[in-house]
mmCIF file of C-alpha atoms in Angstrom:
data_model
loop_
_atom_site.group_PDB
_atom_site.id
_atom_site.type_symbol
_atom_site.label_atom_id
_atom_site.label_comp_id
_atom_site.label_asym_id
_atom_site.label_seq_id
_atom_site.Cartn_x
_atom_site.Cartn_y
_atom_site.Cartn_z
ATOM 1 C CA UNK H 283 88.675 103.287 101.728
ATOM 2 C CA UNK H 284 90.982 100.953 99.882
ATOM 3 C CA UNK H 285 91.158 98.660 102.934
ATOM 4 C CA UNK H 286 87.559 98.646 104.266
ATOM 5 C CA UNK H 287 85.066 99.195 101.410
ATOM 6 C CA UNK H 288 84.671 95.489 100.773
ATOM 7 C CA UNK H 289 83.823 94.985 104.490
ATOM 8 C CA UNK H 290 81.606 97.923 105.101
ATOM 9 C CA UNK H 291 79.960 97.729 101.606
ATOM 10 C CA UNK H 292 78.986 101.395 101.396
ATOM 11 C CA UNK H 293 81.477 104.349 101.010
ATOM 12 C CA UNK H 294 78.972 106.689 102.747
ATOM 13 C CA UNK H 295 79.369 104.711 106.055
ATOM 14 C CA UNK H 296 83.084 105.620 106.284
ATOM 15 C CA UNK H 297 84.843 108.663 107.631
ATOM 16 C CA UNK H 298 87.214 109.587 104.804
ATOM 17 C CA UNK H 299 89.622 112.306 103.837
ATOM 18 C CA UNK H 300 90.210 112.025 100.115
ATOM 19 C CA UNK H 301 92.195 114.584 98.186
ATOM 20 C CA UNK H 302 94.426 115.437 101.073
ATOM 21 C CA UNK H 303 97.044 118.258 100.481
ATOM 22 C CA UNK H 304 100.709 117.414 100.206
ATOM 23 C CA UNK H 305 102.385 117.689 103.553
ATOM 24 C CA UNK H 306 104.973 120.451 103.631
ATOM 25 C CA UNK H 307 108.617 119.386 103.363
ATOM 26 C CA UNK H 308 109.316 121.575 106.339
ATOM 27 C CA UNK H 309 106.968 119.617 108.575
ATOM 28 C CA UNK H 310 108.850 117.159 110.881
ATOM 29 C CA UNK H 311 108.763 113.451 110.079
ATOM 30 C CA UNK H 312 106.312 111.589 112.299
ATOM 31 C CA UNK H 313 107.233 108.482 114.202
ATOM 32 C CA UNK H 314 104.920 105.525 114.849
ATOM 33 C CA UNK H 315 104.509 106.845 118.426
ATOM 34 C CA UNK H 316 103.340 110.209 116.949
ATOM 35 C CA UNK H 317 100.812 108.403 114.740
ATOM 36 C CA UNK H 318 99.513 106.456 117.783
ATOM 37 C CA UNK H 319 99.222 109.773 119.706
ATOM 38 C CA UNK H 320 97.190 111.225 116.745
ATOM 39 C CA UNK H 321 94.677 108.501 117.278
ATOM 40 C CA UNK H 322 94.178 109.757 120.859
ATOM 41 C CA UNK H 323 93.747 113.202 119.498
ATOM 42 C CA UNK H 324 90.898 111.923 117.187
ATOM 43 C CA UNK H 325 89.195 110.330 120.161
ATOM 44 C CA UNK H 326 89.420 113.577 122.178
ATOM 45 C CA UNK H 327 88.006 115.609 119.232
ATOM 46 C CA UNK H 328 84.966 113.387 118.890
ATOM 47 C CA UNK H 329 84.572 112.954 122.655
ATOM 48 C CA UNK H 330 85.013 109.142 122.539
ATOM 49 C CA UNK H 331 85.875 107.532 125.914
ATOM 50 C CA UNK H 332 86.331 103.898 124.821
ATOM 51 C CA UNK H 333 86.626 102.376 121.279
ATOM 52 C CA UNK H 334 87.014 99.146 119.482
ATOM 53 C CA UNK H 335 89.858 99.493 116.915
ATOM 54 C CA UNK H 336 90.082 97.966 113.526
ATOM 55 C CA UNK H 337 93.331 98.184 111.468
ATOM 56 C CA UNK H 338 95.157 96.517 108.594
ATOM 57 C CA UNK H 339 98.935 95.712 108.488
ATOM 58 C CA UNK H 340 100.802 98.965 109.467
ATOM 59 C CA UNK H 341 97.499 100.420 110.686
ATOM 60 C CA UNK H 342 97.157 97.389 112.911
ATOM 61 C CA UNK H 343 100.620 98.044 114.316
ATOM 62 C CA UNK H 344 99.743 101.638 115.132
ATOM 63 C CA UNK H 345 96.538 100.737 116.821
ATOM 64 C CA UNK H 346 98.279 98.058 118.862
ATOM 65 C CA UNK H 347 100.809 100.681 119.959
ATOM 66 C CA UNK H 348 97.849 102.947 120.706
ATOM 67 C CA UNK H 349 96.252 100.287 122.929
ATOM 68 C CA UNK H 350 99.555 99.919 124.867
ATOM 69 C CA UNK H 351 99.920 103.700 125.478
ATOM 70 C CA UNK H 352 96.223 104.381 126.069
ATOM 71 C CA UNK H 353 94.871 101.179 127.741
ATOM 72 C CA UNK H 354 91.923 102.886 129.385
ATOM 73 C CA UNK H 355 90.620 104.010 125.917
ATOM 74 C CA UNK H 356 90.571 100.642 124.118
ATOM 75 C CA UNK H 357 87.835 98.011 124.646
ATOM 76 C CA UNK H 358 89.283 95.687 122.035
ATOM 77 C CA UNK H 359 91.293 95.280 118.873
ATOM 78 C CA UNK H 360 90.410 93.787 115.483
ATOM 79 C CA UNK H 361 93.662 93.339 113.574
ATOM 80 C CA UNK H 362 93.975 92.285 109.995
ATOM 81 C CA UNK H 363 97.353 90.826 108.838
ATOM 82 C CA UNK H 364 99.099 92.747 111.733
ATOM 83 C CA UNK H 365 102.815 93.352 112.229
ATOM 84 C CA UNK H 366 104.496 93.765 115.612
ATOM 85 C CA UNK H 367 108.230 93.357 115.059
ATOM 86 C CA UNK H 368 110.833 95.865 113.854
ATOM 87 C CA UNK H 369 111.448 95.533 110.085
ATOM 88 C CA UNK H 370 114.063 93.029 109.022
ATOM 89 C CA UNK H 371 117.071 94.203 107.030
ATOM 90 C CA UNK H 372 115.404 92.902 103.809
ATOM 91 C CA UNK H 373 112.122 94.709 104.516
ATOM 92 C CA UNK H 374 113.911 97.890 105.588
ATOM 93 C CA UNK H 375 115.919 97.884 102.392
ATOM 94 C CA UNK H 376 112.896 97.136 100.324
ATOM 95 C CA UNK H 377 110.940 100.012 101.908
ATOM 96 C CA UNK H 378 113.851 102.323 101.291
ATOM 97 C CA UNK H 379 113.815 101.481 97.598
ATOM 98 C CA UNK H 380 109.973 102.097 97.526
ATOM 99 C CA UNK H 381 110.509 105.414 99.226
ATOM 100 C CA UNK H 382 113.019 106.505 96.558
ATOM 101 C CA UNK H 383 110.715 105.360 93.804
ATOM 102 C CA UNK H 384 107.907 107.460 95.305
ATOM 103 C CA UNK H 385 110.210 110.482 95.601
ATOM 104 C CA UNK H 386 111.491 110.368 92.011
ATOM 105 C CA UNK H 387 108.619 108.820 90.079
ATOM 106 C CA UNK H 388 105.559 109.158 92.286
ATOM 107 C CA UNK H 389 102.760 106.493 92.254
ATOM 108 C CA UNK H 390 103.966 104.889 89.068
ATOM 109 C CA UNK H 391 102.987 101.415 87.721
ATOM 110 C CA UNK H 392 105.910 99.667 89.355
ATOM 111 C CA UNK H 393 105.058 101.087 92.712
ATOM 112 C CA UNK H 394 101.433 100.167 92.455
ATOM 113 C CA UNK H 395 102.346 96.585 91.473
ATOM 114 C CA UNK H 396 104.622 96.263 94.564
ATOM 115 C CA UNK H 397 101.829 97.488 96.797
ATOM 116 C CA UNK H 398 99.204 95.139 95.283
ATOM 117 C CA UNK H 399 101.620 92.216 95.818
ATOM 118 C CA UNK H 400 101.516 93.120 99.559
ATOM 119 C CA UNK H 401 97.736 93.497 99.555
ATOM 120 C CA UNK H 402 96.441 90.557 97.553
ATOM 121 C CA UNK H 403 97.054 86.895 96.962
ATOM 122 C CA UNK H 404 98.601 85.743 93.673
ATOM 123 C CA UNK H 405 95.367 84.048 92.702
ATOM 124 C CA UNK H 406 93.397 87.342 92.884
ATOM 125 C CA UNK H 407 96.170 89.289 91.086
ATOM 126 C CA UNK H 408 96.005 86.754 88.295
ATOM 127 C CA UNK H 409 92.206 87.098 88.130
ATOM 128 C CA UNK H 410 92.642 90.913 88.016
ATOM 129 C CA UNK H 411 94.840 90.585 84.962
ATOM 130 C CA UNK H 412 92.681 87.984 83.157
ATOM 131 C CA UNK H 413 89.122 89.205 84.101
ATOM 132 C CA UNK H 414 89.629 92.796 85.384
ATOM 133 C CA UNK H 415 88.579 91.839 88.906
ATOM 134 C CA UNK H 416 86.845 94.898 90.584
ATOM 135 C CA UNK H 417 88.828 94.773 93.834
ATOM 136 C CA UNK H 418 92.235 95.025 92.300
ATOM 137 C CA UNK H 419 91.420 97.698 89.723
ATOM 138 C CA UNK H 420 89.446 99.728 92.273
ATOM 139 C CA UNK H 421 92.439 99.741 94.677
ATOM 140 C CA UNK H 422 94.760 100.752 91.712
ATOM 141 C CA UNK H 423 92.418 103.722 91.085
ATOM 142 C CA UNK H 424 92.589 104.813 94.798
ATOM 143 C CA UNK H 425 96.396 104.568 94.714
ATOM 144 C CA UNK H 426 96.401 107.068 91.829
ATOM 145 C CA UNK H 427 94.590 109.488 94.137
ATOM 146 C CA UNK H 428 97.248 109.277 96.883
ATOM 147 C CA UNK H 429 99.791 112.025 97.401
ATOM 148 C CA UNK H 430 103.083 110.307 96.650
ATOM 149 C CA UNK H 431 105.097 112.370 99.178
ATOM 150 C CA UNK H 432 102.554 111.783 101.880
ATOM 151 C CA UNK H 433 102.699 107.993 101.301
ATOM 152 C CA UNK H 434 106.522 108.250 101.395
ATOM 153 C CA UNK H 435 106.451 109.915 104.799
ATOM 154 C CA UNK H 436 104.101 107.265 106.180
ATOM 155 C CA UNK H 437 106.319 104.547 104.711
ATOM 156 C CA UNK H 438 109.337 106.131 106.408
ATOM 157 C CA UNK H 439 107.627 106.116 109.807
ATOM 158 C CA UNK H 440 106.630 102.488 109.466
ATOM 159 C CA UNK H 441 110.138 101.578 108.416
ATOM 160 C CA UNK H 442 111.510 102.943 111.647
ATOM 161 C CA UNK H 443 109.058 101.150 113.885
ATOM 162 C CA UNK H 444 110.236 99.408 117.006
ATOM 163 C CA UNK H 445 109.564 95.857 118.271
ATOM 164 C CA UNK H 446 106.300 95.394 120.337
ATOM 165 C CA UNK H 447 106.794 91.720 121.082
ATOM 166 C CA UNK H 448 107.891 92.145 124.737
ATOM 167 C CA UNK H 449 104.821 94.247 125.581
ATOM 168 C CA UNK H 450 102.178 92.241 123.816
ATOM 169 C CA UNK H 451 101.388 90.035 126.908
ATOM 170 C CA UNK H 452 100.635 93.245 128.830
ATOM 171 C CA UNK H 453 97.729 94.179 126.586
ATOM 172 C CA UNK H 454 94.581 94.046 128.652
ATOM 173 C CA UNK H 455 92.033 94.281 125.797
ATOM 174 C CA UNK H 456 90.562 91.319 123.968
ATOM 175 C CA UNK H 457 91.898 90.964 120.430
ATOM 176 C CA UNK H 458 90.670 89.297 117.193
ATOM 177 C CA UNK H 459 93.330 88.692 114.495
ATOM 178 C CA UNK H 460 92.599 87.906 110.855
ATOM 179 C CA UNK H 461 95.293 86.947 108.385
ATOM 180 C CA UNK H 462 95.262 85.661 104.881
ATOM 181 C CA UNK H 463 97.198 82.396 104.388
ATOM 182 C CA UNK H 464 99.053 83.908 101.437
ATOM 183 C CA UNK H 465 99.853 87.157 103.165
ATOM 184 C CA UNK H 466 103.524 88.078 103.557
ATOM 185 C CA UNK H 467 102.659 88.946 107.143
ATOM 186 C CA UNK H 468 101.087 85.672 107.956
ATOM 187 C CA UNK H 469 103.938 84.277 110.037
ATOM 188 C CA UNK H 470 104.215 87.452 112.055
ATOM 189 C CA UNK H 471 100.470 87.568 112.696
ATOM 190 C CA UNK H 472 100.640 84.002 114.057
ATOM 191 C CA UNK H 473 103.587 84.964 116.150
ATOM 192 C CA UNK H 474 101.797 88.039 117.452
ATOM 193 C CA UNK H 475 98.758 86.094 118.468
ATOM 194 C CA UNK H 476 100.906 83.466 120.283
ATOM 195 C CA UNK H 477 102.576 86.236 122.314
ATOM 196 C CA UNK H 478 99.307 87.730 123.296
ATOM 197 C CA UNK H 479 97.963 84.409 124.738
ATOM 198 C CA UNK H 480 94.961 82.267 124.041
ATOM 199 C CA UNK H 481 92.865 83.833 126.806
ATOM 200 C CA UNK H 482 92.905 87.319 125.283
ATOM 201 C CA UNK H 483 93.447 86.668 121.508
ATOM 202 C CA UNK H 484 91.753 84.685 118.759
ATOM 203 C CA UNK H 485 93.340 84.000 115.400
ATOM 204 C CA UNK H 486 91.373 83.472 112.201
ATOM 205 C CA UNK H 487 93.335 82.343 109.097
ATOM 206 C CA UNK H 488 91.518 82.711 105.717
ATOM 207 C CA UNK H 489 92.779 80.380 103.115
ATOM 208 C CA UNK H 490 93.827 81.450 99.632
ATOM 209 C CA UNK H 491 93.750 85.068 100.699
ATOM 210 C CA UNK H 492 96.333 87.856 100.839
ATOM 211 C CA UNK H 493 96.809 90.608 103.447
ATOM 212 C CA UNK H 494 93.634 92.571 102.676
ATOM 213 C CA UNK H 495 91.164 90.044 104.070
ATOM 214 C CA UNK H 496 88.712 92.977 104.292
ATOM 215 C CA UNK H 497 88.713 93.315 100.549
ATOM 216 C CA UNK H 498 89.564 89.959 99.188
ATOM 217 C CA UNK H 499 87.272 87.825 101.423
ATOM 218 C CA UNK H 500 85.277 90.192 103.591
ATOM 219 C CA UNK H 501 82.443 87.621 104.138
ATOM 220 C CA UNK H 502 84.942 85.469 105.967
ATOM 221 C CA UNK H 503 85.178 88.102 108.683
ATOM 222 C CA UNK H 504 81.482 88.599 109.540
ATOM 223 C CA UNK H 505 80.732 85.685 111.699
ATOM 224 C CA UNK H 506 83.880 85.793 113.850
ATOM 225 C CA UNK H 507 83.422 89.585 114.289
ATOM 226 C CA UNK H 508 79.804 88.992 115.285
ATOM 227 C CA UNK H 509 80.845 86.521 118.064
ATOM 228 C CA UNK H 510 83.737 88.814 119.119
ATOM 229 C CA UNK H 511 81.333 91.798 119.520
ATOM 230 C CA UNK H 512 78.978 89.630 121.545
ATOM 231 C CA UNK H 513 81.669 89.267 124.167
ATOM 232 C CA UNK H 514 81.402 93.064 124.748
ATOM 233 C CA UNK H 515 77.604 92.950 125.043
ATOM 234 C CA UNK H 516 77.000 94.205 121.469
ATOM 235 C CA UNK H 517 74.092 92.302 119.848
ATOM 236 C CA UNK H 518 72.367 92.523 116.532
ATOM 237 C CA UNK H 519 68.677 92.270 117.066
ATOM 238 C CA UNK H 520 66.816 90.517 114.257
ATOM 239 C CA UNK H 521 64.177 92.741 112.704
ATOM 240 C CA UNK H 522 61.570 89.997 112.973
ATOM 241 C CA UNK H 523 61.979 89.712 116.803
ATOM 242 C CA UNK H 524 58.896 91.065 118.581
ATOM 243 C CA UNK H 525 59.169 93.465 121.524
ATOM 244 C CA UNK H 526 57.848 90.811 123.796
ATOM 245 C CA UNK H 527 60.598 88.322 122.897
ATOM 246 C CA UNK H 528 62.977 87.372 125.570
ATOM 247 C CA UNK H 529 66.449 88.888 125.462
ATOM 248 C CA UNK H 530 68.001 85.652 124.750
ATOM 249 C CA UNK H 531 65.980 85.332 121.588
ATOM 250 C CA UNK H 532 66.576 88.885 120.563
ATOM 251 C CA UNK H 533 70.320 88.688 121.051
ATOM 252 C CA UNK H 534 71.132 86.395 118.209
ATOM 253 C CA UNK H 535 73.030 86.370 115.029
ATOM 254 C CA UNK H 536 70.858 87.318 112.116
ATOM 255 C CA UNK H 537 70.051 84.262 110.061
ATOM 256 C CA UNK H 538 71.305 85.722 106.808
ATOM 257 C CA UNK H 539 74.808 85.899 108.273
ATOM 258 C CA UNK H 540 74.761 82.066 108.583
ATOM 259 C CA UNK H 541 74.498 81.543 104.868
ATOM 260 C CA UNK H 542 77.296 79.687 103.086
ATOM 261 C CA UNK H 543 78.258 83.024 101.373
ATOM 262 C CA UNK H 544 78.712 84.755 104.733
ATOM 263 C CA UNK H 545 80.639 81.888 106.114
ATOM 264 C CA UNK H 546 83.101 81.996 103.222
ATOM 265 C CA UNK H 547 82.362 78.539 102.001
ATOM 266 C CA UNK H 548 81.730 79.533 98.374
ATOM 267 C CA UNK H 549 84.566 81.910 98.495
ATOM 268 C CA UNK H 550 87.292 79.874 100.343
ATOM 269 C CA UNK H 551 87.091 77.842 103.535
ATOM 270 C CA UNK H 552 87.976 79.494 106.783
ATOM 271 C CA UNK H 553 90.637 77.970 109.094
ATOM 272 C CA UNK H 554 90.264 79.245 112.647
ATOM 273 C CA UNK H 555 92.340 79.013 115.701
ATOM 274 C CA UNK H 556 90.036 80.384 118.444
ATOM 275 C CA UNK H 557 90.162 79.793 122.084
ATOM 276 C CA UNK H 558 88.907 82.983 123.638
ATOM 277 C CA UNK H 559 87.094 83.679 126.948
ATOM 278 C CA UNK H 560 85.124 86.705 127.931
#
C-alpha cells in the first residue's frame, strides 16, 4: 500500500493485509529464496498460470529471483529501483543497525526517517517538512501500522541476499525497469539492466525522483507501462471506439494518457533508455 497507492490511485483495487499479527519468535527466519517460493504458493492458491510481476527495491529482487526459479510462470517483470547484488559491507552494517533499532525501539522516529531517505528524493522530503506533502506523511502513517519485529525479520532476510548478477542474462521474460535519478539504488538498477541486455530489458530513469517512483512520480510510469503491456498483446480500448472500428484503431493508448501531466512534463522530465523488441 505504501509503495503502490500513488500508481493505482484507489486502495480498493489492491490486495492488502493490514494489521498482520506479530510473527512468533519460534518461527524460523525466512531467506530470500523462501520469500520467492512464497510467491509461487500465492499463484497456486489463486490458480494463476502466468503473471506479470511488479515490485519495488527488495520486492523487485524477490520477484527477479522468483522469475529465475519459476520461469514458466512469469510473462514479464516491472521493477522499480531494483537491486540484484549482495549487500556491500556498508549496507550490511547499516541494515544491522536498523534491525537493532527495530528490536529495541520499534518503529521510532529515527527509523522512519532512515526509511524515508531510502524511499524519496531530498527535494520531496524537504517539501514534506515545509508543506506537509501528502505522500511522505501518508507513508509515515503506514509505517506506524507495521509490526516492528516483522519488519526486522524481512530486513534480516534481505540483508542475507545473494548476488543474482551472473544469472540475469538467463532471464527469458521481458523486463521494464524504472529508477529515480536520486535513488540510492540508481547505479545498481542501471547495472542490472545492462546485465539483462537491450533485447529483453528497457530502462526508464525519472529525474529528481527517489526510489519510490510509484509514489513520487507515478504519472511518469504510465506511458512506458502502456507500451510495455502492448508487447504482450494487452491493449486498452478507448471507450469512444465503436464496435465496428478496426482492431488497429481500438488498440490504442487512451488520449488522456498523452497529456503533459501523464507524461511527467509538469512533474519532472523523463529520461529513458529504451531499446526493446517484442
